[in-house]
mmCIF file of C-alpha atoms in Angstrom:
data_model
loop_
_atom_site.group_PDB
_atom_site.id
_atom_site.type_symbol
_atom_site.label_atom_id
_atom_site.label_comp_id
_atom_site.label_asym_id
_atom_site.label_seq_id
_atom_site.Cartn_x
_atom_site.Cartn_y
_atom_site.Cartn_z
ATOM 1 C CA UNK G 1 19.408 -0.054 6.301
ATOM 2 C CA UNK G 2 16.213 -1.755 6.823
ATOM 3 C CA UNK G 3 13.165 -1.834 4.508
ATOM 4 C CA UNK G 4 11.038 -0.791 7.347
ATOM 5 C CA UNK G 5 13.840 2.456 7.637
ATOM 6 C CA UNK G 6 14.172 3.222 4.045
ATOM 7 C CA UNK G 7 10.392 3.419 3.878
ATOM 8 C CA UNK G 8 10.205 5.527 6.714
ATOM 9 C CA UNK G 9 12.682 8.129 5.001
ATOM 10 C CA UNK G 10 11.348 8.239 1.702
ATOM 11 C CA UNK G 11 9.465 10.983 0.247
ATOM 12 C CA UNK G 12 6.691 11.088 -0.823
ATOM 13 C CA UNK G 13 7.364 9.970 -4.539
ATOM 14 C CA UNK G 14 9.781 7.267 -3.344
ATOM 15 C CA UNK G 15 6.359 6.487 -1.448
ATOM 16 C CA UNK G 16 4.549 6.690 -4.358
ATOM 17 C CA UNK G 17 6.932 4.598 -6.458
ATOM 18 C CA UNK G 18 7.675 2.355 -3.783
ATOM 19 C CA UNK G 19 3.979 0.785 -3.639
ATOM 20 C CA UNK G 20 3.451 1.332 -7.393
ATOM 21 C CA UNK G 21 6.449 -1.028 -7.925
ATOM 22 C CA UNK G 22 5.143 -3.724 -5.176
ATOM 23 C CA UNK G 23 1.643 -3.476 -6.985
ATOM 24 C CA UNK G 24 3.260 -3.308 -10.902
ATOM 25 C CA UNK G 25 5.378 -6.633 -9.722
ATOM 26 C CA UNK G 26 2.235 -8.471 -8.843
ATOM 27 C CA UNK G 27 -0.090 -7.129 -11.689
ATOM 28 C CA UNK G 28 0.477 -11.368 -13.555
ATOM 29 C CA UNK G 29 -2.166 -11.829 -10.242
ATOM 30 C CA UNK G 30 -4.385 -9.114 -11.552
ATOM 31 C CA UNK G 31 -4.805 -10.329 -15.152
ATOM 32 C CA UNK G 32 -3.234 -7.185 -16.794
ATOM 33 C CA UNK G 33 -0.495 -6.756 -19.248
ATOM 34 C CA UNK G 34 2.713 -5.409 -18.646
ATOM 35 C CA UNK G 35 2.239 -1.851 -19.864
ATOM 36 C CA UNK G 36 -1.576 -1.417 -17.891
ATOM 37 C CA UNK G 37 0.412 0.359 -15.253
ATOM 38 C CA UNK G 38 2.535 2.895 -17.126
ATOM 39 C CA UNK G 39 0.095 5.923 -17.010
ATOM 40 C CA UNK G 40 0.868 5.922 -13.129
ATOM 41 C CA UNK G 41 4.933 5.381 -13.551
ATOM 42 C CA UNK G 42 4.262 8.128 -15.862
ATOM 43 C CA UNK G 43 2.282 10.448 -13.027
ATOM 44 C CA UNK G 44 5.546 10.473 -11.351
ATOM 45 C CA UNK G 45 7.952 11.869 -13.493
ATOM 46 C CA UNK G 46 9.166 15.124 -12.755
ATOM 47 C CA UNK G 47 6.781 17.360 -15.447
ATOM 48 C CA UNK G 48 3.195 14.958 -14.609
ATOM 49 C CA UNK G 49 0.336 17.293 -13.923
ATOM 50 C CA UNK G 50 -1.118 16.456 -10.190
ATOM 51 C CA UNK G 51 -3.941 14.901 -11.292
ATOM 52 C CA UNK G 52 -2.359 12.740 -13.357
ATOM 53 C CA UNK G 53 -1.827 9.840 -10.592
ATOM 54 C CA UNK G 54 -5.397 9.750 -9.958
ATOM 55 C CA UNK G 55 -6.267 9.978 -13.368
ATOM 56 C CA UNK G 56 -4.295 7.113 -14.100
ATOM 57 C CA UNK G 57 -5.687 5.537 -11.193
ATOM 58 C CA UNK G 58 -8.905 5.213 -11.810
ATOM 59 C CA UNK G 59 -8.119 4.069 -15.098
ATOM 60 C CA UNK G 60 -6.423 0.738 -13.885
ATOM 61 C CA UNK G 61 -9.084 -0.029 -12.026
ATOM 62 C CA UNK G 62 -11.509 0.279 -14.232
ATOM 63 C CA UNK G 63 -9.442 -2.336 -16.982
ATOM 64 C CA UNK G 64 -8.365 -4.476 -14.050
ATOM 65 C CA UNK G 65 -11.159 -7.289 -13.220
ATOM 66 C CA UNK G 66 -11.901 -6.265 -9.553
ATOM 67 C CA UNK G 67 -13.210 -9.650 -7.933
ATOM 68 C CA UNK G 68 -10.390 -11.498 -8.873
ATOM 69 C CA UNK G 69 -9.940 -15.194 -8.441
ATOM 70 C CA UNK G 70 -10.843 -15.984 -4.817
ATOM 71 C CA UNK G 71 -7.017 -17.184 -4.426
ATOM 72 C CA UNK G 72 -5.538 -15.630 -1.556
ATOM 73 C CA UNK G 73 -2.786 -14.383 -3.182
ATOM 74 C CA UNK G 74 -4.813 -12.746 -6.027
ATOM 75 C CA UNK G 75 -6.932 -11.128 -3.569
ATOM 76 C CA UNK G 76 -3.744 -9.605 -1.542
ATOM 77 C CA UNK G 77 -2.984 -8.138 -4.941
ATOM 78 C CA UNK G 78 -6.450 -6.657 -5.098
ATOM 79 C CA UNK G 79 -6.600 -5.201 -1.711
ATOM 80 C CA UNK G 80 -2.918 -3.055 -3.202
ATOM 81 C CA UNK G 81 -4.758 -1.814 -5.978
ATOM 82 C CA UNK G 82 -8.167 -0.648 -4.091
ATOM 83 C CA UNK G 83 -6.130 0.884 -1.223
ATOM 84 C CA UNK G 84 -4.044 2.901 -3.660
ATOM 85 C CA UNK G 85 -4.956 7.042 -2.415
ATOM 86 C CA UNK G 86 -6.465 8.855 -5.193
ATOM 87 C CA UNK G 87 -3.847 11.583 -4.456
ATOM 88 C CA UNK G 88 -0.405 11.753 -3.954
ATOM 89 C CA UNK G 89 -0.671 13.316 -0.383
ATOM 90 C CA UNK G 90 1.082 11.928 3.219
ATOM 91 C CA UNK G 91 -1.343 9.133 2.823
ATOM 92 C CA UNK G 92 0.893 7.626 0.327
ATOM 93 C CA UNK G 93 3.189 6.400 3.576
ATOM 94 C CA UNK G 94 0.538 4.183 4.788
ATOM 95 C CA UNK G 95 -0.397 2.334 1.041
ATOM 96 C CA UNK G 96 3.614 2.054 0.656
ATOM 97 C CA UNK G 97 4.001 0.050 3.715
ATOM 98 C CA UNK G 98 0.971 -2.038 3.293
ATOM 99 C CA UNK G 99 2.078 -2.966 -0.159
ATOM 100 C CA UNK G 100 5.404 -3.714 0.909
ATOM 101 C CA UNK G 101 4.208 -5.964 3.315
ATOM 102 C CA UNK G 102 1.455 -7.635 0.909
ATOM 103 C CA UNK G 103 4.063 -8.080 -1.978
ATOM 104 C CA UNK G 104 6.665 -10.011 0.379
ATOM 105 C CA UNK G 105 3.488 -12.348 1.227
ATOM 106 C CA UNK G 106 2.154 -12.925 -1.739
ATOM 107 C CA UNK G 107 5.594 -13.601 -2.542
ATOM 108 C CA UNK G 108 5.556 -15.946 0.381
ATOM 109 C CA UNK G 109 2.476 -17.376 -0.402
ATOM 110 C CA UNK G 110 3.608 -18.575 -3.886
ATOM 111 C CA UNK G 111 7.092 -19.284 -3.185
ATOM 112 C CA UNK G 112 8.180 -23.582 -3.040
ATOM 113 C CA UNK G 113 10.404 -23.267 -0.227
ATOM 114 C CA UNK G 114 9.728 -22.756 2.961
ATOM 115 C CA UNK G 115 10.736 -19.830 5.062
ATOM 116 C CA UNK G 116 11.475 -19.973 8.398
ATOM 117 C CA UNK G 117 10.304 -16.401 9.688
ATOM 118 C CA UNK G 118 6.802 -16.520 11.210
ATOM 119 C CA UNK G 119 6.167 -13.199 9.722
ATOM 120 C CA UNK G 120 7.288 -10.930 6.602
ATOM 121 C CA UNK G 121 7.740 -8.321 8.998
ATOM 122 C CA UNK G 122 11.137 -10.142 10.232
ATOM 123 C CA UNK G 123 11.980 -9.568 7.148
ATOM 124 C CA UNK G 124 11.199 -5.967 6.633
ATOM 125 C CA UNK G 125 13.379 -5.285 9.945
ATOM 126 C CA UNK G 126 16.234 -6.864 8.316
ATOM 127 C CA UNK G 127 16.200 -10.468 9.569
ATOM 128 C CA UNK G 128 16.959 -12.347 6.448
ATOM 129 C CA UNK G 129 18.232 -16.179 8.244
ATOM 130 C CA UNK G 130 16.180 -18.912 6.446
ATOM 131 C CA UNK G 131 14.480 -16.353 4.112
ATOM 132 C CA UNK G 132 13.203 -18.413 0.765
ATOM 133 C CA UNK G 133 14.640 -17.294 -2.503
ATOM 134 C CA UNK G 134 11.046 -15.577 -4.106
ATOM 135 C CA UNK G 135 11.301 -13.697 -0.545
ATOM 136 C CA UNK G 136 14.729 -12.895 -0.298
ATOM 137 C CA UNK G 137 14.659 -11.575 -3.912
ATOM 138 C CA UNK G 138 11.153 -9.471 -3.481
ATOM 139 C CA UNK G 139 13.185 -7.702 -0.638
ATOM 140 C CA UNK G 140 15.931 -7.098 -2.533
ATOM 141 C CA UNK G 141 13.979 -5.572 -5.337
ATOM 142 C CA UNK G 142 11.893 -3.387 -2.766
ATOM 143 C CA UNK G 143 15.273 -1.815 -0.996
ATOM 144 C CA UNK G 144 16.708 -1.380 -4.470
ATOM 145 C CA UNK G 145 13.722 0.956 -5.421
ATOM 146 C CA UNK G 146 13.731 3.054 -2.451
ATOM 147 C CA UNK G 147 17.148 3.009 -2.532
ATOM 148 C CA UNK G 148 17.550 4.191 -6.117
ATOM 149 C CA UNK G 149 14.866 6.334 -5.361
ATOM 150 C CA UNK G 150 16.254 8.115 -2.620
ATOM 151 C CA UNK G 151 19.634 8.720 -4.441
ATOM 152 C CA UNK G 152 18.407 9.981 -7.778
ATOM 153 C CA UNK G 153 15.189 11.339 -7.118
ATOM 154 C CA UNK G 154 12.972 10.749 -10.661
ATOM 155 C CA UNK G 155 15.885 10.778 -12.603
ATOM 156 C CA UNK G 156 15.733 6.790 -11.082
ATOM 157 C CA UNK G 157 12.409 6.239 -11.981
ATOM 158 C CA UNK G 158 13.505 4.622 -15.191
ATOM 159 C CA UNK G 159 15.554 1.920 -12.580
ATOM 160 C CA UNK G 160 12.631 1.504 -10.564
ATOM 161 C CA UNK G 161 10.603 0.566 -13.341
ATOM 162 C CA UNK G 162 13.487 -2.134 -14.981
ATOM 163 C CA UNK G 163 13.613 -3.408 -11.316
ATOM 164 C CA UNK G 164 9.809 -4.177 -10.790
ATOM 165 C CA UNK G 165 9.571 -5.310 -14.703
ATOM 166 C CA UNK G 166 12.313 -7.989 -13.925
ATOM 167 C CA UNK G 167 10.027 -8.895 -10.788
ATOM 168 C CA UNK G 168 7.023 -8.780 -12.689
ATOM 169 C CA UNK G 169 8.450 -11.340 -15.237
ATOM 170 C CA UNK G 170 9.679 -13.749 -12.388
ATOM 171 C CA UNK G 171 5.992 -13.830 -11.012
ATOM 172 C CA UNK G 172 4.507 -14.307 -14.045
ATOM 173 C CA UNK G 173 6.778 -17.139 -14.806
ATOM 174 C CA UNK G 174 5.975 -18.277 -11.140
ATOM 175 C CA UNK G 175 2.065 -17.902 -11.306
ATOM 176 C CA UNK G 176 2.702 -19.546 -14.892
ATOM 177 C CA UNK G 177 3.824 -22.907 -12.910
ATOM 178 C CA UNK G 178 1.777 -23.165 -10.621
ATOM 179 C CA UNK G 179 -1.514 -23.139 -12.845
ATOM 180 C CA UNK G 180 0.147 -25.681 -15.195
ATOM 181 C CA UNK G 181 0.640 -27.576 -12.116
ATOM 182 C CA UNK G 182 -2.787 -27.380 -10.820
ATOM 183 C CA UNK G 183 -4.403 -28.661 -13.729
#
């Protein structure tokens, strides 16, 4: 199954968890730590109050720095983050897919190889041919979480969250490079 159908089936935590991930993967472009985003993995647990999620919202963006660094795929990163919906609500569907697609091109953005696709919606739809490895594997990480998702319910929250801290490491090893290279 496609990205672009597994996001279209999930519920509404799946959505929830689904955009959290793309966002908590990216959070090395955001200049937090690894745990800054564990009050909202914690809003969607199966006992979290409802307000929790925008609780812990508004609390990331008040400790993330909000103009970030002008690069383009910092600011993609950004744009996840202020887009987030204060509530968990059908709105959710729209953020998810947004930061599915922004994840895959920031992905794309900072990836060394070229891919071949001349958009990360190809991708999405399941046309992986010439797809370059930081790509191929955000993909893979994004279907795994709805996927887990969808089969456990929040009993594979815990999954989710190993899956996007694995992704979070390989950015941050990424982003790492590249500034050492830059200078």
């Amino acid at each position: 199954m496609s990205l672009v159908e597994l996001i279209a089936q999930a519920d509404e935590r799946g959505l929830a968890a689904s955009g959290l991930a793309c966002l908590d993967r990216c959070v090395p472009l955001l200049g937090g730590d690894d745990e800054i985003l564990r009050p909202l993995w914690a809003s969607l647990s199966e006992g979290a109050g409802t307000g929790d999620w925008g609780e812990g919202l508004e609390q990331v963006r008040k400790k993330l720095d909000a103009a970030g660094s002008g690069d383009e795929a910092a600011v993609l990163a950004h744009r996840m983050l202020e887009a987030a919906p204060a509530e968990r609500s059908p709105g959710v569907r729209v953020w998810a897919d947004a930061c599915s697609v922004a994840s895959l091109q920031i992905h794309r953005l900072l990836d060394t190889a070229a891919d071949d696709a001349s958009s990360v919606a190809v991708r999405r739809e399941g046309r992986t041919e010439g797809m370059s490895p930081l790509v191929a594997a955000e993909l893979r990480r994004q279907i795994t979480v709805l996927e887990v998702l969808a089969g456990h319910g929040p009993a594979g929250l815990r999954r989710a969250l190993e899956v996007s801290t694995e992704g979070r490491r390989v950015l941050r090893a990424v982003v790492s490079r590249r500034s050492r290279q830059q200078t």
